[in-house]
């Protein structure tokens, strides 16, 4: 949530901060602002809306200066407005702060500071930090920050400047921060995306660490003032990977990247028909698996449960990460907690991971962003290698997660001495080709989008492995097109949702040729009898479904374990085209942020 950027170097800071904020906009975008130290003190510029609005203001009122901080906001405290946008200043406008996270005790701190004479202008929790630092400032920004943060309860990623010292102080507890080390410049940001165009050398801050960045050098200290040794790491992604490459939106580009992304998840992990996964636990000692995730990653977790139980025989549960730690879960030492997260920064998932560790469970992460907080805290992990996912609606991470979960299930089975079906392994390797085929003929999907774009509601139905795909299809549609959509197990329809069906209700059925095929046909008949409009995603070799509906989307036939990977592609595309036809900015749907770092 929210994006932080800071720059200290030899160039015009305001321009670099704006460029960085544009790249961070996917983290939150209801308002934005920058603060730069100019000759006559801190100059702060803020705007409600997109970074582009802020940029327009800057063109009218340019700021000169070579160090400063910036922020793109996703509101938690106080409405999206110019006043509530970051940076937040102290009373004398000598200190500026940008913040991700939530200050839980801000009300009591605010009361205390008001009693001492501080004047607040915003409704935000963040503003208490600039005033606290002002209170403690005696010529050294990091010392004042340490004193201020001792009083703060909650989570933060912070970048702070003062007009008196040429430095940026950044501190982290629960909200990610990375320092980029260039030749004549340093950049601090909430993720590596805006850093990449400057340098590939980075240092990741851990919780309760602080970076002090000056022209000469940078230091990392713990929040109790002790020096910390840090390794400078090299980022492997390149700038090209985070550009749109001719696609209208990142989401569409990322949908099209799926064949390559899945191939990357598989690379080096299947050899001579055997699965090569290095994990840091004894598969034979695992009695139970709990998978923890949120949103789209939770949908892949549901598919993972199916794979793991069916292929490796280990009882597996799936929990919403946000529910897990509040329900006093029973976790034992011989449990394996698998956490799934594209960003590796989702606050609920991180909290669930820490809860599982508290009970001594072994942990495994299925993560995309290398070096992210969750990736660092798990005992062992499977990186997706999907490349950066910028579109707010997750697409390639989902299919790569399914791929990784199938690899995990096969690997657990092998390690437990079970025979694995060789045709599953062979089919897995052919998944990228099959997805390419779907991406090669989009006409039917575009036709469906045109036909149903004005619907008010949608029902997505699937069974077995394709029930989570129905959930995912419905989530994609609602988050980017704002059409109400629900996913259901097809057989559950008759226990309630069937009451919704009339001639205005499109019902999308996922109809793979598996053991549920005939049953799904009966469910389709039930919808047809009530006048519902059926859309069906079917296998190319299907002969029956065209008798039930003319709205057919064909996908290549495949092994039943591969069906979620294949069937979700048209659903992603349908959601994309509906949203685009409605004129919605697909990469920046309202109220959403890419990385949800608040609980
Ligand atoms: C939906 C979407 C979200 C995320 C969820 C978890 O398109 O992107 O539902 O899946 O916020 O995010 P990660 O996987 O980063 O933990």
XYZ file of C-alpha atoms and ligand atoms in Angstrom:
615
model
C 0.000 0.000 0.000
C 1.292 3.493 -0.686
C 4.626 4.101 -2.361
C 7.676 5.803 -0.908
C 10.565 7.306 -2.821
C 13.553 9.376 -1.718
C 16.428 10.775 -3.779
C 19.796 12.242 -2.840
C 22.304 12.893 -5.618
C 23.485 15.348 -8.231
C 20.324 15.651 -10.364
C 17.027 17.534 -10.106
C 15.279 15.638 -7.322
C 11.689 16.671 -8.088
C 11.786 15.158 -11.583
C 13.291 11.903 -10.307
C 10.774 11.723 -7.467
C 7.855 12.183 -9.894
C 9.244 9.492 -12.241
C 9.645 7.157 -9.276
C 6.127 7.858 -8.021
C 4.698 7.005 -11.443
C 6.324 3.601 -11.177
C 4.995 3.174 -7.648
C 1.450 4.261 -8.437
C 0.284 0.652 -8.548
C 0.778 0.518 -4.782
C -1.902 3.149 -4.156
C -3.018 6.273 -5.928
C -5.567 8.540 -4.342
C -3.125 11.408 -3.844
C 0.582 12.114 -4.098
C 3.205 14.594 -2.975
C 6.879 15.481 -2.850
C 9.103 17.530 -0.539
C 12.470 18.784 -1.769
C 15.060 20.794 0.129
C 15.610 23.979 -1.901
C 17.865 26.971 -1.143
C 15.239 28.589 1.058
C 13.997 25.542 2.932
C 11.658 22.597 2.334
C 9.355 23.009 -0.677
C 6.347 20.711 -0.554
C 3.902 20.062 -3.384
C 0.858 17.800 -3.109
C -2.130 16.876 -5.158
C -5.294 14.795 -4.861
C -5.613 12.189 -7.609
C -2.927 10.694 -9.797
C 0.790 11.433 -9.976
C 0.083 13.031 -13.377
C -1.911 15.752 -11.547
C 1.054 16.389 -9.279
C 3.355 16.529 -12.278
C 1.180 19.233 -13.898
C 1.437 21.305 -10.727
C 5.197 20.887 -10.686
C 5.472 22.159 -14.268
C 3.665 25.338 -13.214
C 5.700 25.686 -10.048
C 9.093 23.945 -10.489
C 11.236 23.079 -7.462
C 15.038 23.178 -7.581
C 16.972 20.931 -5.239
C 18.925 17.690 -5.338
C 17.405 15.755 -2.442
C 13.907 15.046 -1.303
C 11.162 12.512 -0.660
C 7.861 11.589 -2.309
C 4.777 9.484 -1.698
C 1.771 8.079 -3.480
C -1.046 7.403 -1.038
C -3.777 4.830 -0.509
C -5.866 6.316 2.284
C -6.124 4.598 5.661
C -6.704 7.590 8.005
C -8.505 10.593 6.565
C -10.126 11.015 3.169
C -8.041 11.269 -0.007
C -7.294 15.019 -0.178
C -4.421 17.403 -0.737
C -4.152 18.114 3.005
C -3.996 14.436 3.902
C -1.504 13.602 1.125
C 2.095 13.035 2.224
C 4.721 14.435 2.874
C 3.672 15.774 6.277
C 5.590 18.628 7.859
C 6.230 19.797 11.396
C 4.987 23.171 12.724
C 8.011 25.128 11.440
C 8.152 23.300 8.086
C 11.691 22.141 8.788
C 11.083 18.405 8.745
C 9.166 16.345 6.148
C 7.979 12.753 6.500
C 6.441 10.177 4.178
C 4.981 7.036 5.705
C 3.534 3.647 4.795
C 1.755 1.659 7.497
C -0.461 2.578 10.425
C 0.417 4.352 13.680
C -1.923 2.622 16.107
C -1.471 5.011 19.058
C -1.621 8.214 16.997
C -4.629 9.577 18.855
C -2.910 9.596 22.239
C 0.344 10.919 20.705
C -1.605 13.657 18.929
C -3.340 14.712 22.183
C 0.017 14.874 23.930
C 1.622 16.925 21.154
C -1.350 19.308 20.946
C -1.043 19.897 24.698
C 2.615 20.793 24.092
C 1.558 23.370 21.508
C 1.929 21.490 18.196
C -0.566 22.438 15.495
C -1.930 19.667 13.256
C -3.351 20.275 9.805
C -4.310 16.815 8.519
C -6.477 13.902 9.664
C -3.645 11.423 9.164
C -1.845 9.244 11.669
C 1.448 10.095 9.919
C 1.505 13.716 10.966
C 2.304 12.751 14.572
C 5.686 11.501 13.357
C 6.816 14.829 11.878
C 5.775 16.586 15.089
C 7.463 13.992 17.296
C 10.702 14.346 15.334
C 10.401 18.138 15.638
C 10.001 17.703 19.407
C 13.209 15.692 19.698
C 15.300 17.382 16.993
C 18.555 18.821 18.313
C 20.715 18.913 15.193
C 20.802 15.198 14.324
C 17.914 13.691 12.306
C 18.609 10.017 13.031
C 18.816 10.614 16.771
C 15.515 12.503 16.771
C 13.944 9.733 14.652
C 15.063 7.017 17.079
C 13.595 8.952 20.017
C 10.332 9.579 18.159
C 9.922 5.969 17.047
C 10.373 4.708 20.615
C 6.956 6.243 21.333
C 5.241 4.887 18.245
C 3.121 1.721 18.182
C 2.173 0.205 14.842
C 3.846 -0.289 11.491
C 5.925 2.000 9.375
C 8.140 2.449 6.382
C 9.394 6.023 6.690
C 11.571 8.444 4.753
C 12.449 11.675 6.527
C 14.344 14.841 5.580
C 15.194 18.037 7.401
C 16.178 21.402 5.978
C 19.221 21.508 8.292
C 21.101 18.371 7.153
C 21.797 16.969 3.690
C 20.657 13.402 4.366
C 17.667 11.063 4.153
C 16.765 8.928 7.137
C 14.599 5.884 6.428
C 13.185 3.483 9.004
C 11.227 0.299 8.761
C 8.905 -1.759 10.946
C 6.462 -3.911 9.000
C 6.570 -1.971 5.732
C 9.276 -2.669 3.147
C 12.111 -0.305 2.199
C 15.029 -0.738 -0.181
C 18.051 1.539 -0.618
C 19.529 1.794 -4.130
C 23.236 2.607 -4.261
C 24.239 4.415 -7.470
C 27.577 6.018 -8.361
C 26.669 9.612 -7.624
C 23.185 9.142 -6.203
C 21.153 7.108 -3.731
C 17.482 6.227 -3.892
C 15.254 4.897 -1.188
C 11.954 3.281 -2.161
C 9.257 0.925 -0.960
C 10.226 -1.547 -3.695
C 12.890 -1.985 -6.326
C 10.765 -0.899 -9.313
C 11.644 2.853 -9.231
C 15.257 2.074 -8.307
C 15.997 -0.060 -11.366
C 16.433 2.837 -13.793
C 19.186 4.232 -11.531
C 21.065 1.226 -10.197
C 20.834 -2.507 -9.672
C 22.787 -2.401 -6.402
C 20.465 -2.472 -3.418
C 20.327 -2.994 0.317
C 17.104 -4.310 1.868
C 16.150 -2.962 5.273
C 14.803 -5.403 7.852
C 12.240 -4.592 10.520
C 13.560 -2.237 13.196
C 16.378 -0.991 11.002
C 17.163 2.509 9.856
C 19.204 3.780 6.895
C 21.111 7.053 7.068
C 21.893 8.167 3.536
C 24.335 10.961 2.693
C 26.294 11.956 -0.443
C 29.412 10.212 0.863
C 27.975 6.971 2.137
C 25.104 5.152 3.761
C 24.844 3.437 7.150
C 22.346 0.975 8.482
C 21.579 1.038 12.205
C 19.084 -0.767 14.359
C 16.358 1.414 15.851
C 18.269 1.338 19.111
C 21.221 2.992 17.434
C 23.567 0.000 16.885
C 25.475 -0.243 13.573
C 24.299 -3.159 11.355
C 26.490 -4.845 8.708
C 24.666 -5.186 5.389
C 25.363 -6.928 2.121
C 24.839 -4.940 -1.086
C 22.764 -7.189 -3.378
C 22.331 -7.149 -7.152
C 18.801 -7.061 -8.661
C 18.317 -9.500 -11.531
C 15.268 -7.821 -13.206
C 15.937 -5.250 -15.909
C 14.123 -2.036 -16.772
C 12.587 -3.601 -19.934
C 10.652 -6.027 -17.762
C 8.787 -3.209 -16.071
C 7.737 -1.391 -19.223
C 4.514 -1.978 -21.180
C 6.262 -3.042 -24.394
C 3.452 -1.831 -26.693
C 0.548 -3.309 -24.687
C -2.209 -0.895 -23.688
C -2.015 -2.005 -20.049
C 0.413 -3.915 -17.839
C -2.376 -6.384 -17.079
C -2.686 -7.354 -20.749
C 1.087 -7.584 -21.105
C 1.234 -9.807 -18.031
C -1.566 -12.058 -19.343
C 0.474 -12.493 -22.522
C 3.660 -13.148 -20.554
C 2.164 -16.240 -18.931
C 3.651 -18.868 -21.256
C 7.142 -17.506 -20.595
C 6.480 -16.909 -16.896
C 5.273 -20.510 -16.388
C 8.275 -21.793 -18.331
C 10.463 -19.788 -15.928
C 8.719 -21.284 -12.889
C 9.394 -24.743 -14.348
C 12.957 -24.023 -15.468
C 15.487 -26.356 -13.873
C 12.793 -27.954 -11.702
C 11.896 -30.871 -13.953
C 14.683 -33.092 -15.220
C 14.335 -36.482 -16.909
C 10.736 -36.708 -15.705
C 11.776 -36.056 -12.085
C 10.977 -33.019 -9.953
C 13.982 -31.084 -8.636
C 12.832 -28.875 -5.785
C 15.147 -28.014 -2.947
C 13.235 -27.651 0.292
C 14.526 -27.403 3.792
C 12.421 -30.056 5.540
C 11.941 -33.804 5.626
C 8.809 -34.545 3.557
C 8.249 -37.787 5.477
C 7.963 -36.023 8.809
C 5.189 -33.649 7.654
C 1.842 -34.717 9.105
C -0.274 -31.835 7.856
C 0.007 -28.785 5.615
C -1.689 -25.428 6.162
C -1.648 -23.004 3.246
C -1.994 -19.321 4.104
C -2.669 -16.551 1.612
C -4.980 -13.706 0.580
C -7.010 -12.835 -2.514
C -5.857 -14.410 -5.743
C -3.072 -16.216 -3.895
C -5.752 -17.773 -1.660
C -7.488 -19.078 -4.784
C -4.287 -20.772 -5.908
C -3.977 -22.167 -2.367
C -7.357 -23.912 -2.809
C -6.050 -25.525 -5.992
C -2.833 -26.420 -4.131
C -4.828 -28.269 -1.443
C -6.407 -30.398 -4.134
C -3.013 -31.194 -5.725
C -1.230 -31.958 -2.460
C -3.931 -34.213 -1.015
C -4.529 -36.055 -4.263
C -0.914 -36.471 -5.347
C 1.048 -36.726 -2.095
C -1.661 -37.827 0.337
C -0.828 -35.201 2.993
C -3.907 -33.683 4.703
C -3.983 -30.014 3.740
C -5.970 -27.040 4.981
C -6.295 -23.592 3.474
C -6.784 -20.468 5.556
C -7.279 -16.847 4.735
C -4.098 -15.389 6.224
C -6.179 -12.576 7.716
C -8.381 -15.036 9.651
C -5.693 -17.495 10.660
C -4.071 -15.786 13.589
C -7.309 -14.536 15.122
C -8.892 -17.970 15.402
C -6.334 -19.584 17.742
C -5.228 -22.124 15.143
C -3.945 -25.515 16.205
C -0.445 -25.767 14.745
C 2.093 -28.410 15.615
C 5.821 -28.860 15.093
C 5.253 -31.499 12.425
C 3.022 -29.147 10.422
C 4.242 -27.366 7.331
C 2.878 -23.857 6.802
C 2.986 -22.866 3.137
C 2.575 -19.126 2.560
C 1.728 -17.890 -0.924
C 2.268 -14.267 -1.894
C 3.114 -12.564 -5.162
C 4.523 -9.459 -3.492
C 5.966 -11.180 -0.444
C 4.867 -8.102 1.509
C 1.159 -8.674 2.244
C 0.770 -7.744 5.905
C -1.890 -10.372 6.697
C 0.169 -13.154 5.126
C 3.319 -12.039 6.912
C 1.467 -11.972 10.246
C 0.089 -15.487 9.592
C 3.586 -16.745 8.754
C 4.938 -15.347 12.015
C 2.054 -16.953 13.917
C 2.801 -20.361 12.374
C 6.504 -19.966 13.238
C 5.602 -19.134 16.828
C 4.148 -22.633 17.157
C 7.288 -24.197 15.702
C 5.813 -25.201 12.313
C 8.197 -25.502 9.402
C 7.538 -22.878 6.766
C 7.739 -22.709 2.999
C 7.088 -19.635 0.855
C 5.775 -19.545 -2.703
C 6.777 -16.001 -3.588
C 7.418 -13.911 -6.662
C 9.359 -10.892 -5.408
C 12.911 -11.900 -4.606
C 14.230 -10.484 -1.353
C 10.743 -9.531 -0.096
C 9.997 -9.740 3.611
C 8.106 -13.055 3.487
C 10.785 -14.561 1.252
C 13.349 -13.666 3.885
C 11.415 -15.021 6.834
C 10.410 -18.485 5.543
C 12.587 -21.542 6.225
C 12.654 -22.426 2.554
C 10.977 -21.175 -0.558
C 10.000 -21.599 -4.167
C 10.436 -18.410 -6.170
C 8.009 -18.075 -9.080
C 10.438 -16.207 -11.387
C 7.371 -14.686 -13.078
C 9.075 -11.292 -13.414
C 7.586 -8.093 -12.005
C 3.785 -8.003 -11.826
C 2.718 -4.368 -12.071
C -0.998 -4.595 -13.016
C -3.048 -4.420 -9.822
C -5.090 -7.457 -10.858
C -2.875 -10.478 -10.419
C -2.629 -12.751 -13.488
C 0.743 -14.318 -14.213
C 1.487 -14.748 -10.517
C -1.678 -16.881 -10.231
C -0.751 -19.307 -13.010
C 2.843 -19.507 -11.784
C 1.603 -20.214 -8.251
C -0.512 -23.093 -9.580
C 2.541 -24.384 -11.444
C 4.686 -24.163 -8.309
C 2.013 -25.906 -6.221
C 1.771 -28.765 -8.705
C 5.569 -29.085 -8.613
C 5.440 -29.079 -4.816
C 2.757 -31.788 -4.705
C 4.708 -33.961 -7.162
C 7.941 -33.404 -5.279
C 6.357 -34.300 -1.912
C 4.970 -37.474 -3.468
C 8.400 -38.411 -4.868
C 10.091 -37.730 -1.568
C 7.531 -39.918 0.201
C 8.246 -42.743 -2.199
C 4.963 -42.531 -4.114
C 4.786 -43.166 -7.837
C 3.860 -40.039 -9.731
C 1.862 -39.985 -12.952
C 4.401 -39.353 -15.692
C 1.804 -37.836 -18.012
C 1.157 -35.049 -15.459
C 4.835 -34.083 -15.611
C 4.856 -34.183 -19.426
C 1.643 -32.159 -19.645
C 2.984 -29.576 -17.213
C 5.877 -28.942 -19.583
C 3.412 -28.417 -22.438
C 1.255 -25.870 -20.540
C 3.060 -22.776 -21.954
C 2.338 -23.950 -25.533
C -1.344 -24.523 -24.780
C -1.689 -21.082 -23.217
C 0.008 -19.540 -26.274
C -2.674 -21.161 -28.401
C -5.463 -19.485 -26.385
C -3.671 -16.142 -26.609
C -3.439 -16.582 -30.376
C -7.205 -16.392 -31.007
C -9.067 -13.865 -28.932
C -12.121 -13.284 -31.130
C -14.608 -15.379 -29.132
C -13.523 -13.820 -25.850
C -13.784 -10.276 -27.255
C -17.255 -11.134 -28.626
C -18.392 -12.269 -25.144
C -16.998 -9.099 -23.596
C -18.936 -6.937 -26.061
C -22.129 -8.953 -25.546
C -22.080 -8.987 -21.727
C -20.248 -5.774 -20.796
C -23.438 -4.046 -19.613
C -24.549 -6.841 -17.283
C -25.072 -5.854 -13.672
C -24.205 -9.230 -12.142
C -22.348 -12.370 -13.168
C -22.204 -15.880 -11.757
C -19.102 -18.066 -12.272
C -19.539 -21.785 -11.666
C -17.008 -24.608 -11.616
C -16.427 -27.869 -9.780
C -13.436 -29.564 -8.153
C -10.168 -28.020 -9.289
C -12.100 -25.459 -11.307
C -14.184 -24.130 -8.432
C -11.273 -21.881 -7.306
C -10.915 -20.875 -10.969
C -14.564 -19.719 -10.858
C -13.724 -17.677 -7.739
C -10.711 -16.178 -9.491
C -12.684 -15.349 -12.668
C -15.327 -13.571 -10.567
C -12.661 -11.675 -8.593
C -10.953 -10.495 -11.788
C -14.234 -9.242 -13.244
C -15.376 -7.397 -10.135
C -12.058 -5.756 -9.322
C -11.404 -4.246 -12.744
C -14.863 -3.822 -14.316
C -16.866 -3.093 -11.126
C -19.520 -5.623 -12.203
C -20.799 -7.638 -9.273
C -19.652 -11.232 -9.782
C -19.737 -14.320 -7.586
C -17.944 -17.620 -7.888
C -19.660 -20.781 -6.646
C -19.177 -24.543 -6.800
C -21.617 -25.430 -9.593
C -23.515 -27.933 -7.453
C -24.095 -25.348 -4.732
C -26.120 -23.211 -7.115
C -29.298 -25.065 -6.316
C -28.809 -24.354 -2.598
C -29.419 -20.625 -3.004
C -27.930 -18.670 -5.909
C -30.357 -20.299 -8.355
C -32.892 -17.751 -7.048
C -30.868 -15.046 -8.827
C -31.162 -16.602 -12.246
C -33.279 -14.846 -14.842
C -32.811 -13.605 -18.408
C -30.484 -10.810 -17.198
C -28.010 -13.061 -15.395
C -24.992 -14.330 -17.352
C -23.731 -17.589 -15.842
C -20.230 -18.633 -16.840
C -19.612 -22.372 -16.552
C -16.150 -23.921 -16.590
C -16.661 -27.316 -18.201
C -13.537 -29.487 -18.330
C -13.898 -33.076 -19.482
C -13.311 -34.670 -16.107
C -15.374 -36.769 -13.722
C -17.720 -33.827 -13.066
C -18.603 -33.259 -16.740
C -22.071 -34.881 -16.784
C -23.026 -33.249 -13.476
C -22.065 -29.805 -14.803
C -24.239 -30.404 -17.857
C -27.179 -30.986 -15.477
C -26.372 -27.697 -13.708
C -26.334 -25.950 -17.092
C -29.739 -27.397 -17.932
C -31.047 -25.961 -14.648
C -29.835 -22.488 -15.611
C -31.148 -22.795 -19.157
C -34.593 -23.820 -17.876
C -34.741 -20.549 -15.903
C -33.790 -18.335 -18.833
C -30.211 -17.616 -17.618
C -27.609 -16.722 -20.253
C -24.903 -19.384 -20.330
C -21.290 -18.788 -21.284
C -19.190 -21.944 -21.321
C -15.444 -22.480 -21.288
C -15.049 -25.903 -22.901
C -12.405 -28.197 -24.285
C -11.876 -27.889 -28.069
C -12.969 -31.483 -28.611
C -16.267 -31.023 -26.767
C -19.336 -32.115 -28.724
C -22.232 -31.579 -26.298
C -22.104 -28.071 -24.870
C -22.842 -26.238 -28.116
C -26.369 -27.676 -27.825
C -26.863 -25.769 -24.579
C -25.448 -22.374 -25.535
C -24.026 -20.401 -28.420
C -21.629 -18.542 -26.091
C -18.673 -20.864 -26.196
C -14.990 -20.228 -25.480
C -12.773 -23.125 -26.535
C -9.501 -24.107 -24.842
C -7.027 -26.863 -25.740
C -7.695 -30.263 -24.133
C -5.361 -31.147 -21.267
C -4.812 -33.388 -18.236
C -7.318 -32.560 -15.479
C -4.533 -31.176 -13.219
C -3.695 -28.633 -15.892
C -7.276 -27.387 -16.333
C -7.010 -24.506 -13.797
C -3.943 -23.169 -15.634
C -5.676 -23.323 -18.993
C -9.224 -22.311 -18.020
C -8.285 -19.197 -16.109
C -6.713 -17.555 -19.192
C -10.034 -16.784 -20.976
C -11.498 -15.577 -17.680
C -8.625 -13.106 -17.194
C -9.077 -11.916 -20.780
C -12.866 -11.616 -20.464
C -12.479 -9.423 -17.371
C -9.801 -7.371 -19.130
C -11.847 -6.711 -22.291
C -15.053 -5.923 -20.367
C -13.176 -3.382 -18.217
C -11.421 -1.867 -21.231
C -14.710 -1.555 -23.151
C -16.173 0.234 -20.149
C -13.277 2.709 -20.333
C -11.808 1.769 -16.958
C -8.082 2.196 -16.324
C -7.417 -1.520 -15.994
C -4.063 -1.150 -14.238
C -5.445 1.231 -11.649
C -8.892 0.059 -10.549
C -10.531 2.251 -7.934
C -9.809 1.696 -4.232
C -7.264 -1.054 -4.893
C -3.525 -1.213 -4.326
C -1.044 -3.774 -5.587
C 0.683 -4.529 -2.366
C -1.508 -4.579 0.745
C 0.891 -3.820 3.564
C -1.730 -2.940 6.182
C -3.673 -5.541 8.173
C -6.285 -9.713 -6.989
C -5.072 -9.458 -6.233
C -5.123 -9.567 -4.748
C -3.833 -10.227 -4.230
C -3.799 -10.226 -2.695
C -2.581 -10.944 -2.154
O -6.094 -9.559 -8.358
O -4.053 -9.145 -6.788
O -6.248 -10.260 -4.325
O -3.774 -11.543 -4.717
O -3.797 -8.899 -2.251
O -1.404 -10.376 -2.634
P -0.024 -11.159 -2.564
O -0.118 -12.339 -3.459
O 0.990 -10.156 -3.039
O 0.185 -11.561 -1.144
